[in-house]
XYZ file of C-alpha atoms in Angstrom:
544
model
C 38.497 94.193 146.597
C 35.866 91.659 148.268
C 37.820 91.003 151.103
C 39.048 94.634 152.320
C 35.246 95.596 151.253
C 34.085 92.915 154.189
C 36.296 94.053 156.721
C 36.642 97.822 156.135
C 33.841 98.827 154.210
C 36.112 99.900 151.181
C 37.986 97.923 148.482
C 40.679 99.881 147.878
C 44.209 101.023 148.631
C 43.975 103.042 151.905
C 46.980 104.886 152.151
C 49.001 106.846 149.164
C 52.182 105.919 147.280
C 53.849 109.120 148.683
C 52.533 108.184 152.095
C 54.783 104.990 151.975
C 57.771 106.915 153.241
C 56.266 107.610 156.004
C 55.840 103.753 157.411
C 58.685 102.353 159.970
C 57.918 99.120 158.474
C 57.018 97.291 155.297
C 55.395 94.094 155.039
C 55.557 92.949 151.108
C 53.804 89.633 150.251
C 52.460 88.590 147.134
C 54.184 91.148 145.147
C 57.283 91.110 143.091
C 57.287 94.773 143.986
C 60.482 95.820 141.652
C 59.801 93.804 138.399
C 56.038 94.404 138.738
C 55.551 98.203 140.231
C 59.156 99.874 139.957
C 58.286 102.910 140.727
C 56.280 101.762 144.157
C 59.472 99.606 144.832
C 62.118 102.517 144.527
C 59.879 104.477 147.720
C 60.497 101.604 149.350
C 63.944 100.866 148.770
C 64.415 104.123 149.377
C 63.055 104.472 153.105
C 65.123 101.029 153.994
C 68.402 102.271 152.280
C 68.680 105.950 153.422
C 66.406 106.055 155.949
C 66.987 103.164 158.177
C 63.332 101.656 157.484
C 62.570 98.261 158.022
C 61.377 95.572 155.484
C 59.233 92.430 155.539
C 59.228 90.122 152.667
C 57.030 87.243 152.227
C 57.166 85.329 148.862
C 57.832 81.438 147.715
C 60.615 82.828 145.320
C 63.709 85.226 146.673
C 62.646 88.268 144.404
C 64.772 90.752 143.811
C 63.380 93.053 146.817
C 64.006 90.359 149.125
C 67.721 91.304 149.100
C 66.763 94.807 151.194
C 64.343 92.969 153.953
C 65.567 92.544 157.363
C 63.531 88.965 157.566
C 62.547 86.966 153.823
C 60.196 84.690 154.749
C 59.238 81.937 152.033
C 56.079 80.112 152.690
C 54.569 77.244 150.502
C 52.437 78.348 147.747
C 48.477 78.775 148.819
C 49.984 78.857 152.895
C 49.230 82.429 153.398
C 46.149 82.462 155.725
C 48.142 79.711 157.915
C 51.868 82.275 158.313
C 49.374 84.676 158.591
C 46.874 83.370 161.315
C 50.515 82.149 163.026
C 52.208 85.790 163.089
C 48.723 86.989 164.813
C 48.691 84.111 167.158
C 52.311 85.668 168.762
C 51.076 88.705 168.473
C 47.803 87.913 170.543
C 49.755 85.037 172.948
C 52.657 88.019 173.618
C 50.283 91.022 174.322
C 51.658 92.961 171.347
C 48.123 93.665 169.989
C 46.605 97.337 169.965
C 44.217 96.534 172.610
C 42.464 100.071 172.789
C 42.162 100.550 168.922
C 40.687 96.324 168.931
C 38.194 97.626 171.377
C 36.898 101.172 169.941
C 37.173 100.206 166.687
C 36.434 96.496 165.654
C 34.267 93.456 166.047
C 34.645 89.899 165.928
C 37.812 89.776 168.286
C 36.911 87.175 170.429
C 36.125 84.707 167.425
C 39.313 85.457 166.108
C 41.156 84.608 168.903
C 39.499 81.437 169.191
C 40.784 80.662 165.862
C 44.735 81.511 166.227
C 44.865 79.302 168.858
C 45.413 76.268 166.829
C 48.359 78.382 165.002
C 51.039 78.558 166.961
C 54.611 79.069 164.858
C 55.558 75.252 165.445
C 51.740 74.325 163.871
C 52.432 76.819 161.264
C 56.055 75.605 160.491
C 54.193 72.321 159.567
C 51.832 73.986 156.814
C 53.886 76.416 155.936
C 57.598 75.209 155.705
C 58.578 78.743 157.670
C 60.609 77.982 160.511
C 58.966 79.051 164.084
C 61.390 81.479 165.450
C 61.549 83.425 161.596
C 57.897 83.764 161.909
C 57.705 85.152 165.762
C 60.243 87.337 165.237
C 59.012 88.788 161.876
C 55.243 88.977 164.019
C 57.187 91.145 166.635
C 58.565 93.186 164.112
C 55.067 93.898 162.659
C 53.015 94.319 165.766
C 56.198 96.783 167.582
C 56.580 99.296 164.763
C 55.607 102.899 165.194
C 53.713 102.364 161.777
C 52.827 99.845 159.727
C 52.036 99.410 155.772
C 51.166 95.951 154.317
C 51.546 95.819 150.360
C 50.294 93.007 148.308
C 49.321 92.088 144.759
C 48.057 88.928 142.903
C 50.217 86.541 144.678
C 47.836 87.285 147.545
C 44.903 86.957 145.646
C 44.955 84.546 142.578
C 44.266 82.147 145.071
C 41.099 79.740 145.433
C 41.376 81.186 149.086
C 42.125 84.871 147.918
C 39.309 86.607 149.515
C 40.521 84.961 152.709
C 43.836 86.001 152.335
C 43.170 89.341 152.150
C 40.410 89.444 154.836
C 43.622 87.913 157.057
C 46.175 90.507 155.662
C 42.952 93.364 157.227
C 43.026 91.369 160.682
C 46.612 92.004 161.233
C 46.679 95.793 160.361
C 43.667 95.829 162.609
C 44.945 93.685 165.175
C 47.828 95.955 165.505
C 46.103 99.183 165.080
C 48.516 100.284 161.746
C 45.289 101.399 159.603
C 43.619 105.076 159.327
C 47.378 106.944 159.583
C 49.994 108.390 157.384
C 52.552 105.230 156.664
C 50.025 102.342 157.679
C 47.449 100.290 155.847
C 46.323 97.617 153.971
C 47.475 98.884 149.917
C 46.693 96.372 146.963
C 48.780 97.371 144.071
C 46.778 97.240 141.103
C 47.791 95.267 138.445
C 47.375 97.991 135.430
C 47.011 101.635 135.442
C 43.283 102.020 135.581
C 41.974 98.918 136.702
C 40.694 101.136 140.027
C 38.804 103.132 137.837
C 37.342 100.352 136.065
C 35.970 98.931 138.784
C 34.939 102.827 140.302
C 33.260 102.465 137.136
C 31.066 99.430 137.722
C 33.113 97.009 135.560
C 32.043 94.741 137.861
C 29.060 92.438 137.639
C 27.059 93.801 140.830
C 27.541 97.160 141.046
C 26.865 100.661 139.302
C 29.564 103.201 139.348
C 30.673 103.753 142.815
C 30.004 100.499 143.776
C 26.203 101.355 144.601
C 24.791 97.779 144.424
C 22.426 96.684 141.282
C 20.345 95.111 143.946
C 19.910 98.383 145.814
C 16.327 99.888 144.612
C 17.775 103.711 145.006
C 20.144 103.145 143.616
C 18.714 101.522 140.171
C 16.237 104.081 140.418
C 18.887 106.743 140.750
C 20.722 105.514 137.457
C 17.517 104.710 135.468
C 16.723 107.964 135.419
C 20.401 109.521 135.090
C 20.346 107.423 131.898
C 16.603 107.836 130.510
C 15.312 104.643 131.033
C 12.475 103.033 132.831
C 13.884 100.558 134.473
C 17.395 98.314 135.115
C 17.552 94.724 135.726
C 18.337 94.162 139.902
C 20.352 90.812 139.402
C 24.247 90.656 139.173
C 25.618 89.356 135.906
C 28.449 87.054 135.249
C 31.777 87.082 136.088
C 34.883 86.644 133.639
C 35.117 83.274 134.681
C 31.615 82.503 134.641
C 31.236 83.638 131.229
C 33.575 80.856 129.350
C 31.874 78.148 131.070
C 28.901 79.253 129.771
C 30.016 79.883 126.659
C 31.519 76.325 126.313
C 27.999 74.774 127.208
C 26.298 76.920 124.750
C 24.273 79.431 126.716
C 26.273 82.541 126.209
C 26.062 83.362 122.429
C 28.057 86.545 121.822
C 30.823 88.295 123.283
C 32.342 91.805 123.182
C 35.825 92.145 124.503
C 37.263 95.560 125.085
C 41.521 95.999 126.095
C 41.802 92.565 126.813
C 43.556 89.536 125.559
C 41.769 85.950 127.690
C 43.008 84.375 124.785
C 46.862 84.491 126.665
C 45.412 85.739 129.933
C 43.075 83.105 131.674
C 43.772 80.330 133.174
C 43.691 76.844 131.643
C 43.818 78.145 128.114
C 42.692 74.872 126.256
C 39.473 75.325 127.759
C 39.515 79.538 127.383
C 39.865 78.433 123.427
C 37.174 76.327 122.851
C 34.835 78.157 125.146
C 35.617 81.492 122.658
C 35.582 79.519 119.260
C 31.667 78.071 120.400
C 30.580 81.546 120.539
C 28.029 82.427 117.257
C 29.692 86.543 117.688
C 32.655 87.412 118.953
C 33.464 91.302 118.787
C 37.095 92.323 120.240
C 38.147 96.501 120.129
C 42.072 96.776 121.240
C 44.709 98.717 119.862
C 46.490 95.475 118.310
C 45.581 92.209 116.476
C 45.706 90.359 119.867
C 45.490 86.406 119.938
C 41.980 86.556 121.280
C 41.392 89.586 118.051
C 42.668 87.019 115.877
C 39.664 84.598 117.001
C 37.074 87.388 116.708
C 34.063 87.799 113.977
C 34.587 92.127 114.156
C 37.158 93.824 115.561
C 36.821 97.241 116.438
C 40.497 99.441 115.945
C 40.397 101.672 119.761
C 42.977 104.595 120.585
C 45.452 103.749 122.812
C 46.021 106.077 125.986
C 48.073 108.958 124.330
C 45.669 109.216 121.690
C 42.526 110.152 123.438
C 41.192 112.746 126.318
C 39.737 111.571 129.346
C 40.828 110.310 133.132
C 42.549 107.695 134.433
C 42.249 106.414 138.618
C 45.427 104.962 139.813
C 46.308 102.333 142.383
C 45.947 105.015 145.134
C 42.682 106.535 144.130
C 44.038 109.703 142.587
C 41.735 110.483 139.593
C 43.920 112.226 136.765
C 43.314 113.926 133.738
C 44.695 112.124 130.754
C 45.431 114.220 127.578
C 45.553 113.777 123.821
C 49.602 114.000 122.550
C 48.950 112.363 118.815
C 46.304 111.333 116.313
C 45.285 107.855 116.279
C 46.246 106.048 113.312
C 43.864 104.795 110.242
C 40.487 104.091 111.484
C 41.240 103.684 115.501
C 38.930 105.781 117.504
C 38.334 106.548 120.951
C 36.584 103.452 123.235
C 33.721 106.051 124.004
C 33.089 107.264 120.540
C 32.612 103.247 118.787
C 30.317 102.740 122.027
C 28.255 105.353 120.757
C 28.242 104.797 117.548
C 27.120 101.283 118.278
C 24.817 102.498 120.637
C 23.184 104.242 118.033
C 22.668 101.479 115.778
C 21.624 99.722 117.995
C 18.230 102.557 118.424
C 19.785 104.047 121.913
C 22.154 107.106 121.045
C 24.331 108.218 123.621
C 24.334 111.421 123.113
C 27.663 113.147 124.720
C 29.552 115.881 122.984
C 33.039 115.274 124.568
C 34.995 113.269 127.449
C 33.941 116.359 129.886
C 30.073 115.748 129.774
C 30.772 112.075 130.259
C 33.208 113.149 133.514
C 30.131 115.550 134.336
C 27.568 112.365 134.661
C 30.208 110.162 136.649
C 30.096 112.922 138.754
C 26.547 113.194 138.967
C 25.739 109.687 139.645
C 28.591 108.524 141.484
C 28.935 110.527 145.468
C 32.803 109.443 146.069
C 33.655 111.159 142.401
C 31.006 114.200 143.032
C 33.531 116.728 144.342
C 35.784 116.220 141.322
C 36.251 118.493 138.664
C 38.422 118.557 135.336
C 39.294 122.068 136.804
C 39.971 120.993 140.258
C 42.229 118.307 138.722
C 44.001 120.172 135.889
C 47.408 120.208 137.440
C 47.453 117.643 140.048
C 44.921 114.808 140.803
C 42.596 113.881 143.854
C 41.536 110.987 145.911
C 38.303 109.986 146.009
C 35.719 109.925 147.986
C 36.066 113.584 147.224
C 31.945 114.833 148.382
C 31.787 118.016 147.346
C 33.612 120.519 145.495
C 34.766 122.256 148.426
C 36.472 118.766 149.914
C 40.327 118.342 149.694
C 39.810 114.663 149.149
C 40.908 111.825 150.876
C 44.145 110.449 150.718
C 43.844 108.303 153.765
C 41.249 106.250 154.421
C 39.300 105.088 157.690
C 40.977 107.879 159.773
C 38.096 107.878 162.431
C 36.202 105.285 161.569
C 35.857 102.242 159.078
C 33.712 102.582 155.795
C 31.188 100.352 157.666
C 31.567 101.937 161.275
C 33.747 99.228 162.585
C 35.905 97.353 161.241
C 35.362 93.201 161.115
C 37.404 90.899 162.268
C 36.658 87.717 160.340
C 38.152 84.356 162.073
C 39.103 82.097 159.204
C 40.813 78.813 159.149
C 43.780 77.864 156.431
C 42.356 75.393 153.544
C 45.102 74.082 151.014
C 45.294 74.976 147.741
C 42.951 73.491 144.962
C 45.901 71.383 143.691
C 49.296 70.071 145.577
C 52.378 68.922 144.409
C 52.401 65.047 143.951
C 54.557 62.262 143.070
C 53.014 62.345 139.630
C 53.624 66.656 139.265
C 56.317 67.116 142.491
C 56.681 70.579 141.814
C 55.108 73.530 142.478
C 53.997 76.444 139.830
C 53.818 80.113 140.524
C 53.286 82.441 137.265
C 54.323 86.121 137.407
C 55.547 88.846 135.278
C 59.125 90.274 134.285
C 60.402 93.684 133.880
C 60.808 94.298 130.130
C 57.523 93.004 129.313
C 53.835 94.108 129.979
C 50.270 91.612 130.800
C 49.766 89.496 127.380
C 52.726 91.476 125.394
C 50.064 93.318 123.706
C 51.843 96.871 123.788
C 55.666 95.511 125.116
C 55.713 93.082 122.207
C 55.605 95.622 119.681
C 58.525 97.294 121.112
C 61.926 96.015 119.595
C 64.560 96.892 122.701
C 62.302 95.215 125.124
C 61.824 92.168 122.958
C 65.598 92.333 122.780
C 66.106 92.111 126.898
C 63.034 89.245 127.299
C 62.627 87.646 124.011
C 61.014 84.354 125.137
C 59.440 82.868 127.767
C 61.566 80.239 130.329
C 60.794 78.388 133.643
C 63.207 79.376 136.369
C 64.089 77.039 138.633
C 66.706 76.528 141.163
C 70.436 74.891 140.806
C 69.132 71.972 143.283
C 66.424 71.045 141.412
C 67.822 71.415 138.272
C 70.670 68.787 139.323
C 68.531 66.462 140.431
C 66.292 66.324 137.152
C 69.746 66.253 134.617
C 69.160 69.790 133.146
C 71.454 72.350 132.515
C 70.774 75.991 132.301
C 69.855 77.039 128.901
C 68.045 73.896 127.366
C 64.604 73.242 126.050
C 62.425 71.522 128.663
C 58.918 70.462 128.394
C 56.528 71.055 131.734
C 53.253 69.443 131.537
C 50.172 69.884 133.978
C 46.942 68.564 134.448
C 45.943 70.693 131.696
C 48.491 70.634 129.082
C 52.387 71.404 128.249
C 54.620 73.724 126.804
C 58.457 73.835 125.952
C 60.507 76.445 127.601
C 64.271 77.366 128.058
C 65.010 76.117 131.823
C 66.887 79.185 133.466
C 68.856 78.164 136.788
C 68.328 81.360 139.018
C 69.101 82.068 142.682
C 65.047 83.424 143.058
C 63.985 80.238 143.027
C 63.552 77.513 145.851
C 63.531 74.092 145.908
C 60.116 72.596 145.178
C 58.982 75.686 143.327
C 59.401 76.859 139.693
C 58.150 80.219 138.147
C 57.192 81.059 134.549
C 55.978 84.336 133.174
C 52.714 84.608 131.668
C 53.693 87.192 128.802
C 54.163 84.927 126.025
C 51.206 83.202 124.002
C 54.073 81.053 122.142
C 54.848 79.233 125.024
C 51.485 80.209 127.708
C 52.038 79.522 131.124
C 48.400 79.419 131.548
C 47.839 76.542 129.497
C 49.693 75.364 132.893
C 47.492 77.097 135.312
C 44.341 75.683 137.303
C 40.746 77.574 136.808
C 39.976 76.579 140.060
C 38.075 79.520 141.395
C 37.815 81.582 144.292
C 34.070 81.169 145.569
C 33.649 84.584 146.583
C 35.170 86.441 143.859
C 35.329 83.720 140.962
C 39.312 84.492 140.637
C 41.432 81.561 139.543
C 44.499 80.112 141.277
C 46.983 81.249 138.901
C 49.870 80.995 141.480
C 49.452 77.447 142.468
C 49.044 74.317 140.287
C 51.293 70.973 140.159
C 53.444 70.874 137.163
C 56.569 67.829 136.549
C 59.056 68.604 133.809
C 60.138 66.535 131.006
C 62.738 64.105 131.572
C 64.766 64.581 128.362
C 64.934 68.394 126.670
C 62.583 68.093 123.518
C 62.233 70.409 120.323
C 59.942 73.759 120.557
C 56.775 72.794 119.232
């Protein structure tokens, strides 16, 4: 969000899912789309196989969607800025960029152009390992496409340079004018169903709903009036990755966690566990007793999506109705009712009659949602921004101009990841998901059929690396980083390439995040989940 907002003025997916098939070319990077967003991958595969559209995949692993690609580029983990600068170097040097779009709708091109001079394909090959000729050809394919769509996910963002990576993708799209039209854009694929909606509602430390800054006095006055309070603080709160160190230092005494399982999902789990145990008071609100909930002093049982009313806002900014299908079990209740009762006990009742009343308040204080009503989304959702009830919604952003007026090029130099492979830890580790499991298995771990398909953690490794280490497919090995170690089953896979191993992060019993690095992006504070250095044990050891 930080990268796109700095470039375009909005941190959301620029186009819609249905719009993807209008593209002549897809650039998919940092996204194992077939396993993490299988519905969206179907649109891409259908366009490539049935309509002859082209696909470029850039990923450290030979993921399934690479089978459909015109070009698969394999960069070393953590080198995304370098290969993106290399592509743009070729596009500028060969005069393939959209000069008219750049001059009319952007600023900062001269500074970008100067930075790109150092990133010839030959220079980039030394950094990334991508052959110079293959990088140049991919750049030409993207630039010459009539309409090209960039899709990315956490393989781009979960780095110490995550914000720079996103800005670089925005640079590439603006350079070629692939923005503001059907079949184009820069499209982040959200990791869960309502991530976009949570951000829209202000679940960030420095904004109210609709990304209205808490530092803006007018925004504070408006929200204070709507909520019937005298004043609201002007300072930003803590990021999640700031909360854990503060808890360990004794500066944060209590924490209230809703629908999140940081005891499995956060980086450097040894540090996280110590931080959570140091809290004087931990409350967890969730649908199952997660690993985090087991550490809590109080657990509030909440209703799942099928047991409550409301709205979701999905990855394409579409606001959709959610309807109750079944009653919640036992004492489980909707989250807003739990919070409302707690607020009343704290002397500040939240006087909402129902979910519709909450949405009416959202409309009143959030300009981008102002024109969306329950009646209008009864049958089909609407895309924000939708400023009034006559407005049809905005499926495609930045058609005539960017949200901030002119798009901003950012001149960005490559910075290596916080940790690189060396003699002591010779392999890169990257993490991600597998299709049958979801996030920390809070839900999928309860499902027998899914657990049969993907019952345990594993380390995916290339045949070359397995042979060099003397390991057989299916044996148990110990994988260690500078932060901890786990015992997992070894899986020789054609997806893996030499020098890089992959472990899914779903499994608490052999948690990949015991190994990952908590080094943070300096802008948004996201950990570097996607790159760290590891070593395998010299011999199989018993599972612990």
